[in-house]
Short mmCIF file of C-alpha atoms and ligand atoms in Angstrom, two decimals:
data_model
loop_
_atom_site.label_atom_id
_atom_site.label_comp_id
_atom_site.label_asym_id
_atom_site.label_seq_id
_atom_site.Cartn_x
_atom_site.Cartn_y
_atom_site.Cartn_z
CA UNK A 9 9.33 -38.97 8.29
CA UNK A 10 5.79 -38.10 7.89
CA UNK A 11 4.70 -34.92 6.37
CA UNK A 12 1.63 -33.36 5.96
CA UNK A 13 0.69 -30.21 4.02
CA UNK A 14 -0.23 -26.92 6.00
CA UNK A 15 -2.36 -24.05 4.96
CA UNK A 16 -2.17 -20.58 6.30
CA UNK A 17 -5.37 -18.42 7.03
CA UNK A 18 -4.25 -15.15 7.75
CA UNK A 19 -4.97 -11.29 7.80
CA UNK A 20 -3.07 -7.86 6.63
CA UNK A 21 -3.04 -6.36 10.08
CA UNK A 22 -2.75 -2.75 11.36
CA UNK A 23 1.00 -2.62 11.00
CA UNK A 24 0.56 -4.14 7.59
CA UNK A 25 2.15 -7.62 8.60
CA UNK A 26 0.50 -10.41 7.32
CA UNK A 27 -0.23 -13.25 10.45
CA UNK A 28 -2.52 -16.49 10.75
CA UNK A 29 -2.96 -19.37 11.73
CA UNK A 30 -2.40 -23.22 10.21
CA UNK A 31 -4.62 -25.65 9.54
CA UNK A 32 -4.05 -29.44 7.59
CA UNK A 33 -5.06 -29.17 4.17
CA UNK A 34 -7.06 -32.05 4.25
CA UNK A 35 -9.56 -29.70 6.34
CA UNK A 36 -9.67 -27.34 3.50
CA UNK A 37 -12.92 -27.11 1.92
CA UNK A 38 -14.39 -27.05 5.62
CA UNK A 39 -12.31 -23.70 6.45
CA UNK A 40 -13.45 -21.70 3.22
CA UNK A 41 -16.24 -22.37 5.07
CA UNK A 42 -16.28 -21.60 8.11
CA UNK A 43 -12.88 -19.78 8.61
CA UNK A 44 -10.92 -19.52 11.90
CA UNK A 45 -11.37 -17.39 15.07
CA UNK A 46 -8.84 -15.13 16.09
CA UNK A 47 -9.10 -12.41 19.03
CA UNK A 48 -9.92 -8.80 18.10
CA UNK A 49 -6.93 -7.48 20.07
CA UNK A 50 -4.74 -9.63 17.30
CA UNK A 51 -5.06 -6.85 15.04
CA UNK A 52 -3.09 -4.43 17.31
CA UNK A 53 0.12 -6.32 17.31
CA UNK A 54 2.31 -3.90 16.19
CA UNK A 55 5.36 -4.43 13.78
CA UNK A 56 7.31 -5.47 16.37
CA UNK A 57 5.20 -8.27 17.05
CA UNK A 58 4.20 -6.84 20.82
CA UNK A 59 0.91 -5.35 22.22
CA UNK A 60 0.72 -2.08 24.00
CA UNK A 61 -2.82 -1.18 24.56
CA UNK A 62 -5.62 -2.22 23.21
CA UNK A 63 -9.33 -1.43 23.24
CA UNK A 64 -10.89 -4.63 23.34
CA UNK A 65 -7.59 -6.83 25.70
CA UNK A 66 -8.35 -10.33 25.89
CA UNK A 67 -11.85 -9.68 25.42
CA UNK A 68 -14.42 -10.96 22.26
CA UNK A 69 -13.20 -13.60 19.25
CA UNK A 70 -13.74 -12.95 15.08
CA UNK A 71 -13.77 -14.72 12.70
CA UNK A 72 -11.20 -15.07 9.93
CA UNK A 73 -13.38 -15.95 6.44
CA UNK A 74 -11.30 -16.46 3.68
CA UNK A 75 -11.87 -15.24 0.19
CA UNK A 76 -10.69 -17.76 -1.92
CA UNK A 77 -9.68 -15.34 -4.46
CA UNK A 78 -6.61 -14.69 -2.50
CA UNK A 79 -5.58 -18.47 -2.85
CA UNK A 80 -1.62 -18.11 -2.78
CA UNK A 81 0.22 -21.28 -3.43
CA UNK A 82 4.18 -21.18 -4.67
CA UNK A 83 5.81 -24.66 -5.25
CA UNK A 84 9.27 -25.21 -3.96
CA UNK A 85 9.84 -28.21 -6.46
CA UNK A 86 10.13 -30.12 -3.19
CA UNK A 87 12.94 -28.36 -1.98
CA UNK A 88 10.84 -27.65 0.79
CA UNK A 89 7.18 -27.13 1.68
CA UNK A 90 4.57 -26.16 -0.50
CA UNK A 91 3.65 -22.21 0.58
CA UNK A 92 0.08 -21.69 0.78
CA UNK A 93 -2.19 -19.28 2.23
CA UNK A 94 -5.37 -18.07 2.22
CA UNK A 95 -6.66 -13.69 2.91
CA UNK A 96 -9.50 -13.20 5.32
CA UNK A 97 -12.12 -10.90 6.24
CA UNK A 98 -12.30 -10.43 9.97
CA UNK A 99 -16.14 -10.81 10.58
CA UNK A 100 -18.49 -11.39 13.57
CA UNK A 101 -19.38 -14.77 14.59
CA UNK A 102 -22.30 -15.21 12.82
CA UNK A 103 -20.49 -13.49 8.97
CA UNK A 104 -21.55 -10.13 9.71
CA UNK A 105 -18.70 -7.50 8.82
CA UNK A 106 -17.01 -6.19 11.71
CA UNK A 107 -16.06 -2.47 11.54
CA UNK A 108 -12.73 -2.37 12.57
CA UNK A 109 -11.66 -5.04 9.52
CA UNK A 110 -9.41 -3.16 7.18
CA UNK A 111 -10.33 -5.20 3.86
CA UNK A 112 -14.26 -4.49 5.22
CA UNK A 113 -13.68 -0.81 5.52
CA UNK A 114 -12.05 -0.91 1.49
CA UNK A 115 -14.83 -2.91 0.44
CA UNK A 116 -17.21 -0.45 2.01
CA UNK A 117 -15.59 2.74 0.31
CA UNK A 118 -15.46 0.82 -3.11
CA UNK A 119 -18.94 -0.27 -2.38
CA UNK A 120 -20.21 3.75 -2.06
CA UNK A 121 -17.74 4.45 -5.31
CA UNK A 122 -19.99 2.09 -7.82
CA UNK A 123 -23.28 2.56 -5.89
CA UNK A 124 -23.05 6.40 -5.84
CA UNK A 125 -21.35 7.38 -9.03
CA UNK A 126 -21.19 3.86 -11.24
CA UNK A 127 -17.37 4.05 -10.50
CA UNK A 128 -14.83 1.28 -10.33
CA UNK A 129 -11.15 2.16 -9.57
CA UNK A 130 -8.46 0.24 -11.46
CA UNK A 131 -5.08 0.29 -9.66
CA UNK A 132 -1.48 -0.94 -10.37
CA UNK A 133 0.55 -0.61 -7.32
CA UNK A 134 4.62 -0.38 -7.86
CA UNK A 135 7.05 -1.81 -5.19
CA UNK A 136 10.57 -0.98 -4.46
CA UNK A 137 12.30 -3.13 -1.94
CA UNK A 138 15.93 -4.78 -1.21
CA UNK A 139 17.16 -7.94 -1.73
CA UNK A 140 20.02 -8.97 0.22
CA UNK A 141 21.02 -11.61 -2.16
CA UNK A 142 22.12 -8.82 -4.80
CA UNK A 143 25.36 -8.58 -4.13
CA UNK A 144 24.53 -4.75 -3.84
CA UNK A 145 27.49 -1.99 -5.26
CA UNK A 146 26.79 1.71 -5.76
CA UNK A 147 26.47 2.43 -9.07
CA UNK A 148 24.14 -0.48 -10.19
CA UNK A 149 21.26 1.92 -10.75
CA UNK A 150 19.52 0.63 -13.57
CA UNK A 151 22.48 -1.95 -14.56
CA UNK A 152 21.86 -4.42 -16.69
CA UNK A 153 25.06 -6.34 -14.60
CA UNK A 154 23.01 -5.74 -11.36
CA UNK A 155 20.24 -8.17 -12.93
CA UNK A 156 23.31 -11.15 -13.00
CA UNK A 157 23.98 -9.93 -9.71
CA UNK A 158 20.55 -10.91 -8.57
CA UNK A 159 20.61 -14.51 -9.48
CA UNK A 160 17.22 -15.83 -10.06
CA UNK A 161 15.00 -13.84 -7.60
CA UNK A 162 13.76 -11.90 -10.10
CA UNK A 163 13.19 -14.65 -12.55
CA UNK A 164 11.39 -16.85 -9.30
CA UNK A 165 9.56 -14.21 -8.71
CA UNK A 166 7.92 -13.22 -11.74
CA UNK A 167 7.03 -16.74 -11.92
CA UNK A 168 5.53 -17.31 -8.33
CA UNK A 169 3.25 -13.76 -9.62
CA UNK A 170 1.93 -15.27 -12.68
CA UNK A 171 1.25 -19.01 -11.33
CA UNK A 172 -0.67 -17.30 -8.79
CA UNK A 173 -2.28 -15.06 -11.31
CA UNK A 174 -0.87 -11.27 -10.53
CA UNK A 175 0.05 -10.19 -13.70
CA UNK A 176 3.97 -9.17 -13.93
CA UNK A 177 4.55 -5.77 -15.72
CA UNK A 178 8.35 -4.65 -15.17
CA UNK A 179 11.48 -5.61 -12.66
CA UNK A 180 14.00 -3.41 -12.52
CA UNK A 181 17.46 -2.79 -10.41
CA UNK A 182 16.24 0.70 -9.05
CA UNK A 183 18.57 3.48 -7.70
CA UNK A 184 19.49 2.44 -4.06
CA UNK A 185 22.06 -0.20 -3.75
CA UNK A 186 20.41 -3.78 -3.38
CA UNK A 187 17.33 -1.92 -4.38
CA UNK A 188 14.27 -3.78 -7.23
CA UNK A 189 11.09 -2.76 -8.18
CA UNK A 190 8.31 -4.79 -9.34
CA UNK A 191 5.39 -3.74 -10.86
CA UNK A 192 2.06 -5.51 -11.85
CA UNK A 193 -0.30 -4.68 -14.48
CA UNK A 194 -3.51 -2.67 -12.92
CA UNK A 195 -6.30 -4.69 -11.47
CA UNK A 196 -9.44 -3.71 -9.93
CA UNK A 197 -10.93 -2.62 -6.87
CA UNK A 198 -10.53 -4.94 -4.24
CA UNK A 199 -8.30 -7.44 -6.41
CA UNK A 200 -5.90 -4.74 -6.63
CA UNK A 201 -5.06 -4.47 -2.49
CA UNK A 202 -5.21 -8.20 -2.28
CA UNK A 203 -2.59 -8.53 -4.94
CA UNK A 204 -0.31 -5.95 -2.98
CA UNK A 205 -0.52 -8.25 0.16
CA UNK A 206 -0.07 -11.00 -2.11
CA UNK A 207 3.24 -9.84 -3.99
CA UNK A 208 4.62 -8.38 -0.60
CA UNK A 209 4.33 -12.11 0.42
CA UNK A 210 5.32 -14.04 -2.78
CA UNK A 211 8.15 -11.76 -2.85
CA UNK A 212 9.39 -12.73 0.91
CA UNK A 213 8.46 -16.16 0.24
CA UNK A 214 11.12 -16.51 -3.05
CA UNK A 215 13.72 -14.78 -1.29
CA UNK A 216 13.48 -17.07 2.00
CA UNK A 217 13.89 -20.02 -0.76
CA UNK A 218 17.24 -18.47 -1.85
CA UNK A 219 18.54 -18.11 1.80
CA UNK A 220 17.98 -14.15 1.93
CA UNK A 221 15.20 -11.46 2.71
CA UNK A 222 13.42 -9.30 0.46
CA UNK A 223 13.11 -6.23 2.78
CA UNK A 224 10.21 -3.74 1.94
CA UNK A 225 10.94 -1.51 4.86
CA UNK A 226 10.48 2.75 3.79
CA UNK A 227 14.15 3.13 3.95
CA UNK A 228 17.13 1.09 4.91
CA UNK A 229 19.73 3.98 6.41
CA UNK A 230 19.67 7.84 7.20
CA UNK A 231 19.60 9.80 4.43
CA UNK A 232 19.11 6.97 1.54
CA UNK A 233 16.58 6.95 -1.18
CA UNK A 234 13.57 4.82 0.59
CA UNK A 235 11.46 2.35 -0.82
CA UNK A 236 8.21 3.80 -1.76
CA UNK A 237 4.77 1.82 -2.77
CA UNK A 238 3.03 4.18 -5.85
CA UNK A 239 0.07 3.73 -6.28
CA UNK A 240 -1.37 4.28 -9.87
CA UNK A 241 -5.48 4.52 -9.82
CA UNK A 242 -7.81 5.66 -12.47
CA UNK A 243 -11.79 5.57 -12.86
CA UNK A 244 -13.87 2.89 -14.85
CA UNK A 245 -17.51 2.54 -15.71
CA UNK A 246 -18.77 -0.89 -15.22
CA UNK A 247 -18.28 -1.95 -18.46
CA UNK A 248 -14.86 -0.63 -18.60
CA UNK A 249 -14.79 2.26 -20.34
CA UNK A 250 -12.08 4.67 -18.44
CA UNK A 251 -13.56 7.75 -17.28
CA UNK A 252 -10.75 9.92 -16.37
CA UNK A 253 -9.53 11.31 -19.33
CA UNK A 254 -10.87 13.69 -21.19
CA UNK A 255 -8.89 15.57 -24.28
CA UNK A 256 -10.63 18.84 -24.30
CA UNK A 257 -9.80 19.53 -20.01
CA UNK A 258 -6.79 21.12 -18.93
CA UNK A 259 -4.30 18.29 -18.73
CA UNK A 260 -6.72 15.91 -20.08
CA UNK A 261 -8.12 15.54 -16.34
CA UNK A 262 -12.08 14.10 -16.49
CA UNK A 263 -14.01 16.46 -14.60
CA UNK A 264 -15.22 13.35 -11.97
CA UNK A 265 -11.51 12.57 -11.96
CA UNK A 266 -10.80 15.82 -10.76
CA UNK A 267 -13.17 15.96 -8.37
CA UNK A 268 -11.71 12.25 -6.85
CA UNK A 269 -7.98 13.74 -7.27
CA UNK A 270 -9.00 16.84 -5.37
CA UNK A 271 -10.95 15.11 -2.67
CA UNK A 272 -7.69 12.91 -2.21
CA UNK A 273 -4.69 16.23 -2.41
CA UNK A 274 -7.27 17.74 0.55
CA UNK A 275 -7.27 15.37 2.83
CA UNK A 276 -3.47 14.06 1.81
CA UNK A 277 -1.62 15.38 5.01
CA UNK A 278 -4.25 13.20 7.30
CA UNK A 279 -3.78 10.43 5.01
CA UNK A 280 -0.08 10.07 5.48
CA UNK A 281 -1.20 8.58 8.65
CA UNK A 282 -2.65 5.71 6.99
CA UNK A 283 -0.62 5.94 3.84
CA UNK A 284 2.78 6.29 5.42
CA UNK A 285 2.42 5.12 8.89
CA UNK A 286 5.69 3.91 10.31
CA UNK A 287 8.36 6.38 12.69
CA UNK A 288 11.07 6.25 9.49
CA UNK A 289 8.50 6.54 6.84
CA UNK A 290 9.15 10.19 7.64
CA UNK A 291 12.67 9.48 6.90
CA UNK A 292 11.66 9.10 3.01
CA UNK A 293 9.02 12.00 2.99
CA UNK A 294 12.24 14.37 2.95
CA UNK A 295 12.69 17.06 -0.01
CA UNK A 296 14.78 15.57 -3.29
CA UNK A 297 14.73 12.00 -2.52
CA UNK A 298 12.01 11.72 -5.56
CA UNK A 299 9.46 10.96 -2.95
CA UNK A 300 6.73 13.12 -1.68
CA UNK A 301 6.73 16.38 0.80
CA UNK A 302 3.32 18.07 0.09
CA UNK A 303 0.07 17.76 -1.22
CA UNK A 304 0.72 18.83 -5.09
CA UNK A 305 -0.35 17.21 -8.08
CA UNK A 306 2.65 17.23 -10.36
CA UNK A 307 2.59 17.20 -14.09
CA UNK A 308 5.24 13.94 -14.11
CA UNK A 309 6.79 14.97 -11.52
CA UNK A 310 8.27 12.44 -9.68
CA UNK A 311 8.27 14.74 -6.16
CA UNK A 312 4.50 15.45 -6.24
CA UNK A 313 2.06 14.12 -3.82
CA UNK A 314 0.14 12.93 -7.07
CA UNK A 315 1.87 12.49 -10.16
CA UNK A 316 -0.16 12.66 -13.36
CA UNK A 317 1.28 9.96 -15.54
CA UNK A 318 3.01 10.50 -19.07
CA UNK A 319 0.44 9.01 -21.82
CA UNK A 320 2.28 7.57 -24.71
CA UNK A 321 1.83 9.34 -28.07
CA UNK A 322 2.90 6.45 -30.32
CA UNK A 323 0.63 5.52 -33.32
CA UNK A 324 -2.07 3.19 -31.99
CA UNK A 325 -2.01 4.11 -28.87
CA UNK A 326 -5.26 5.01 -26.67
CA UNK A 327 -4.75 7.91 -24.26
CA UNK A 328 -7.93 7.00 -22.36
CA UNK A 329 -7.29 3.63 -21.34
CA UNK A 330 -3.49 4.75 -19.89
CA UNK A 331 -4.40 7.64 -18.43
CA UNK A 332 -3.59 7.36 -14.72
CA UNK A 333 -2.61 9.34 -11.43
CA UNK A 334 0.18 8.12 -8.94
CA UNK A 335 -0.13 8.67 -5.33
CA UNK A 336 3.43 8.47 -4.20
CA UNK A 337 3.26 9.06 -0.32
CA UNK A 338 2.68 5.81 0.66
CA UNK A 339 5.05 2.83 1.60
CA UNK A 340 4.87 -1.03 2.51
CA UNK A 341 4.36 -0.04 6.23
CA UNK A 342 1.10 0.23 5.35
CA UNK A 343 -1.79 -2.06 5.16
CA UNK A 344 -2.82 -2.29 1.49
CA UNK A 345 -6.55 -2.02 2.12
CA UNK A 346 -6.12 0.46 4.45
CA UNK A 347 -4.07 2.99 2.20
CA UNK A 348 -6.77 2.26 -1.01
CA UNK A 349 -9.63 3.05 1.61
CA UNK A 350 -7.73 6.29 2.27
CA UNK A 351 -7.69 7.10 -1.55
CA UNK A 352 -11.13 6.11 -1.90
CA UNK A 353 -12.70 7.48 0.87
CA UNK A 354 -11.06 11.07 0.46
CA UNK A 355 -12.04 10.15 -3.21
CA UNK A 356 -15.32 9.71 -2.94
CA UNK A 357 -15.78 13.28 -0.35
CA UNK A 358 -14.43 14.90 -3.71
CA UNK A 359 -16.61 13.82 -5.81
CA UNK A 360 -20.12 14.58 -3.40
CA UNK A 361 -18.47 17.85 -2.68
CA UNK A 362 -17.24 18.65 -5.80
CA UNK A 363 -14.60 20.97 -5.52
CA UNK A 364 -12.26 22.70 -8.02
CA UNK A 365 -9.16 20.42 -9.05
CA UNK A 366 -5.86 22.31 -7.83
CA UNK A 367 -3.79 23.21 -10.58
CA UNK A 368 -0.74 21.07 -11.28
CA UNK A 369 2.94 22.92 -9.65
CA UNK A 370 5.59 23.80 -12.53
CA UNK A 371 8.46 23.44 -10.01
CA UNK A 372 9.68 22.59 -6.39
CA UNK A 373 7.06 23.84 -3.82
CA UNK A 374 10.13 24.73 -2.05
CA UNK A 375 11.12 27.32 -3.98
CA UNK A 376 7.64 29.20 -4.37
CA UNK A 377 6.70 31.91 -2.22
CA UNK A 378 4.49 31.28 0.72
CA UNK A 379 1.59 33.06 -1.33
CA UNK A 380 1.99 31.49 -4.31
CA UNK A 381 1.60 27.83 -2.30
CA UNK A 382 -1.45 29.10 -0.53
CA UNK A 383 -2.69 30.30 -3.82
CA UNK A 384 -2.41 26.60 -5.08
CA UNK A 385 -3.68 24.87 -1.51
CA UNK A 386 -0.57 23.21 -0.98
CA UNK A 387 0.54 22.14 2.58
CA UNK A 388 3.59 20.22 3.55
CA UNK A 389 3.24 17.19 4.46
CA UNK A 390 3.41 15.90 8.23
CA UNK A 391 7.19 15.46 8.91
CA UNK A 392 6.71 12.59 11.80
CA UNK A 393 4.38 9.83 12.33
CA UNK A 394 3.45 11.64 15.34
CA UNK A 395 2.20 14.89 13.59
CA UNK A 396 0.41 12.65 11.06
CA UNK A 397 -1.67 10.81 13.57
CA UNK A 398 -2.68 13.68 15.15
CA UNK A 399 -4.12 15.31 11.79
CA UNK A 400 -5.86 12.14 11.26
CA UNK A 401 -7.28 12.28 15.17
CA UNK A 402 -9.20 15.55 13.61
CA UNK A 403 -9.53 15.24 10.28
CA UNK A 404 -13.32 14.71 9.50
CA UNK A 405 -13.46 13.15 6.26
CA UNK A 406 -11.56 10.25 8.05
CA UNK A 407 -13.44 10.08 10.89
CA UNK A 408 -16.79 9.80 9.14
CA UNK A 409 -15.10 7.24 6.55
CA UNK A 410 -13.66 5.18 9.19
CA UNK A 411 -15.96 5.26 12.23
CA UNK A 412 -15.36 6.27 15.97
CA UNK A 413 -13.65 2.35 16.72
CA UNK A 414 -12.08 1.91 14.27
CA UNK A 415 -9.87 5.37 14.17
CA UNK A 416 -9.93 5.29 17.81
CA UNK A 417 -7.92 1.53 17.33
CA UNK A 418 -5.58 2.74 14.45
CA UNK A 419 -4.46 5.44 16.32
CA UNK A 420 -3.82 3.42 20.05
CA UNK A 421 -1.88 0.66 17.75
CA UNK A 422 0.25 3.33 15.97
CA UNK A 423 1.06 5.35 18.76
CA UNK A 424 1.58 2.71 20.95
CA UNK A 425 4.69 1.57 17.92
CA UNK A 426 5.63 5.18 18.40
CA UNK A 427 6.59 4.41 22.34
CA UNK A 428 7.61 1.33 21.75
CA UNK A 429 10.72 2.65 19.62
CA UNK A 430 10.96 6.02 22.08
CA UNK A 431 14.70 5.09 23.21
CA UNK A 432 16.27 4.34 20.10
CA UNK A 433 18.67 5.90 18.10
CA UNK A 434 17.46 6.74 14.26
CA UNK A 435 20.27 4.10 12.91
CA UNK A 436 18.40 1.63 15.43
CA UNK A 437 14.49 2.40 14.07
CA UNK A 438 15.90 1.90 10.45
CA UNK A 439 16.99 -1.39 11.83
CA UNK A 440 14.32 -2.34 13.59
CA UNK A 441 11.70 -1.22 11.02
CA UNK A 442 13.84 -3.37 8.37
CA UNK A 443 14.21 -6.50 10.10
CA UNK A 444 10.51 -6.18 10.57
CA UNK A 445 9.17 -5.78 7.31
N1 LIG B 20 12.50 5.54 -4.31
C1 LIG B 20 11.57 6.63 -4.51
C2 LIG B 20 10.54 6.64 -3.39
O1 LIG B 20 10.91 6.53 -2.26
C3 LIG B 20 10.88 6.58 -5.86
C4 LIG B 20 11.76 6.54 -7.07
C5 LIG B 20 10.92 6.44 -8.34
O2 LIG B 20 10.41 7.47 -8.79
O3 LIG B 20 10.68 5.34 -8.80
O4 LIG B 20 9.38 6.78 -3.59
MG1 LIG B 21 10.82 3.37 -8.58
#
């Protein structure tokens, strides 16, 4: 039969799916060129994989230029075809950056970061997901049987990361039956969000080869532990040297650091919208499920908004260059770029503003009086998709960040997914939302 290689060109969309198109390899070096077209209203296909309404309907064509940074390429040892794709930018005709491009509206906020304040923001981001080729039992939490249970997922995975040069940190059988976690070692900037939409990707890729799906959906039944993306970010100079520690501030907080931490626990009820923007992602931002229910910054505490991360204390060890913060309200619902612009942008407002870094909560917000929580600025987080958009429909710092289109755009796709599931049952959403992502 004859064969001939393909290679995908393809985007992280609003809804966080990656889609493209294919192209024979022998045309390669001509599409790092001059990339693909696609239509702007591609970009509001929702989750689902329909289009409600769109600003810009059949109207206008982009371009999709590839960075060729984001080369993925896994090798099925013939067993069947080669997997490679390419990450775009979604431009203008002519190259020029087009607004309403998620990875353009990162690159913009990291952009601002360095230019501004000589910053560069190193980031590790953790996934939990399910693998329905674990033969999943309650009780494997942790269990060293659960890895045999696996197979050799974990083992192909790893692999696929590291051939296509995302550097494997931990995998582990996490609390939820069927449920893993990967981690990577922290990258920067930009590198960092393409290497989430890379994993997400490798990860589906490896589990496709064993016959099953590696589901990354925010939670797989009513009243389960979900599956939450943390992000872990600190602050670099350009030369490396980590900026957000410093030994002689309360909790060893930087005072720039603070000032990015606080600009991001501000605007974090808004930013759920972007962070955590699916109908069940709600379903995991519920009290005691070691996720995330208001905008605290938590001294290791694995319910805050932003956890500030253990440092080792081991001889040898260098608190400055492991010091880190852990945004924990996001999941893989979200588009990569668009929840680091979030951090960044709310980030940056911090540090022009320059306001006082909350202190961090001893306990459950829950259980403090409504004083003491105003005291310490803390609001609870937006309890539906629906109450998040419409904090991010007025929340300033966003709409400056992101532009009149571009909001107006998010907002029409993601409400548009919130009518689009209005009839079904929460069992069916869960469903839905899993076989999706
Ligand atoms: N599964 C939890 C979540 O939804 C996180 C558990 C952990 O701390 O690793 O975020
Ligand atoms: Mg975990």
């Amino acid at each position: 039969m004859e064969y001939e290689e393909l290679v995908m060109l393809c985007i992280c969309d609003y809804a966080g799916q990656v889609r493209g198109k294919g192209f024979p390899v022998s045309e390669l070096d001509g599409r790092l060129r001059t990339g693909m077209g696609l239509a702007p209203t591609n970009l509001m296909i929702n989750a689902f994989g329909e289009i409600g309404d769109s600003p810009w309907g059949p109207r206008g064509e982009l371009l999709m230029l590839p960075d060729p940074a984001t080369e993925v390429k896994i090798d099925f040892d013939g067993a069947r075809p080669t997997e490679r794709f390419f990450l775009a930018d979604l431009t203008a005709l002519d190259g020029t950056p087009w607004h309403c491009c998620p990875r353009h509206w990162l690159a913009r906020g990291l952009e601002a970061l360095e230019r501004e304040f000589g910053l560069i923001l190193k980031v590790a981001f953790e996934h939990e997901f399910h693998y329905s080729g674990a033969a999943a039992r309650l009780g494997d939490a942790y269990l060293l049987d659960a890895m045999r249970l696996q197979g050799n997922f974990a083992q192909n995975l790893v692999g696929a990361l590291r051939a296509n040069g995302i550097m494997p940190d931990t995998f582990l059988p996490e609390y939820g039956p069927g449920q893993f976690e990967v981690t990577c070692k922290p990258a920067l900037g930009m590198a960092a969000a393409d290497d989430a939409v890379r994993l997400r990707e490798i990860a589906r890729a490896v589990a496709r080869f064993h016959g099953h799906k590696a589901t990354f959906s925010p939670i797989m039944a009513v009243g389960a532990v979900g599956n939450g993306v943390h992000v872990h970010f600190s602050l670099q100079d350009r030369d490396g040297t980590p900026l957000s520690y410093d030994e002689t501030a309360p909790h060893g907080i930087g005072e720039g650091a603070g000032h990015f931490v606080e600009g991001i626990l501000a605007e974090m009820p808004a930013l759920t919208a972007l962070t955590a923007p699916s109908l069940v992602s709600y379903e995991r931002l519920q009290p005691h499920r070691w996720s995330a229910t208001y905008n605290n910054l938590g001294d290791r505490d694995r319910e805050a908004g932003i956890r500030l991360c253990p440092i080792t204390r081991l001889p040898g060890s260098d608190p400055a260059a492991s010091f880190n913060f852990e945004y924990r309200a996001a999941d893989a619902a979200a588009n990569p770029y668009m929840v680091l612009g979030a951090l960044v942008w709310a980030g940056l407002k911090g540090l022009r503003d320059k306001p006082r870094l909350r202190e961090p909560t001893l306990g459950d917000p829950d259980d403090m009086t409504a004083a003491e929580r105003e005291r310490l600025g803390l609001i609870h987080l937006p309890q539906s998709l629906s109450e998040a958009l419409s904090l991010l429909a007025q929340n300033e710092a966003m709409g400056q960040a992101m532009g009149a289109e571009f909001r107006a755009a998010y907002l029409m796709h993601k409400r548009s997914e919130i009518d689009f599931l209005e009839d079904y049952s929460p069992e069916a959403r869960i469903a839905r939302y899993a076989d999706a992502y």
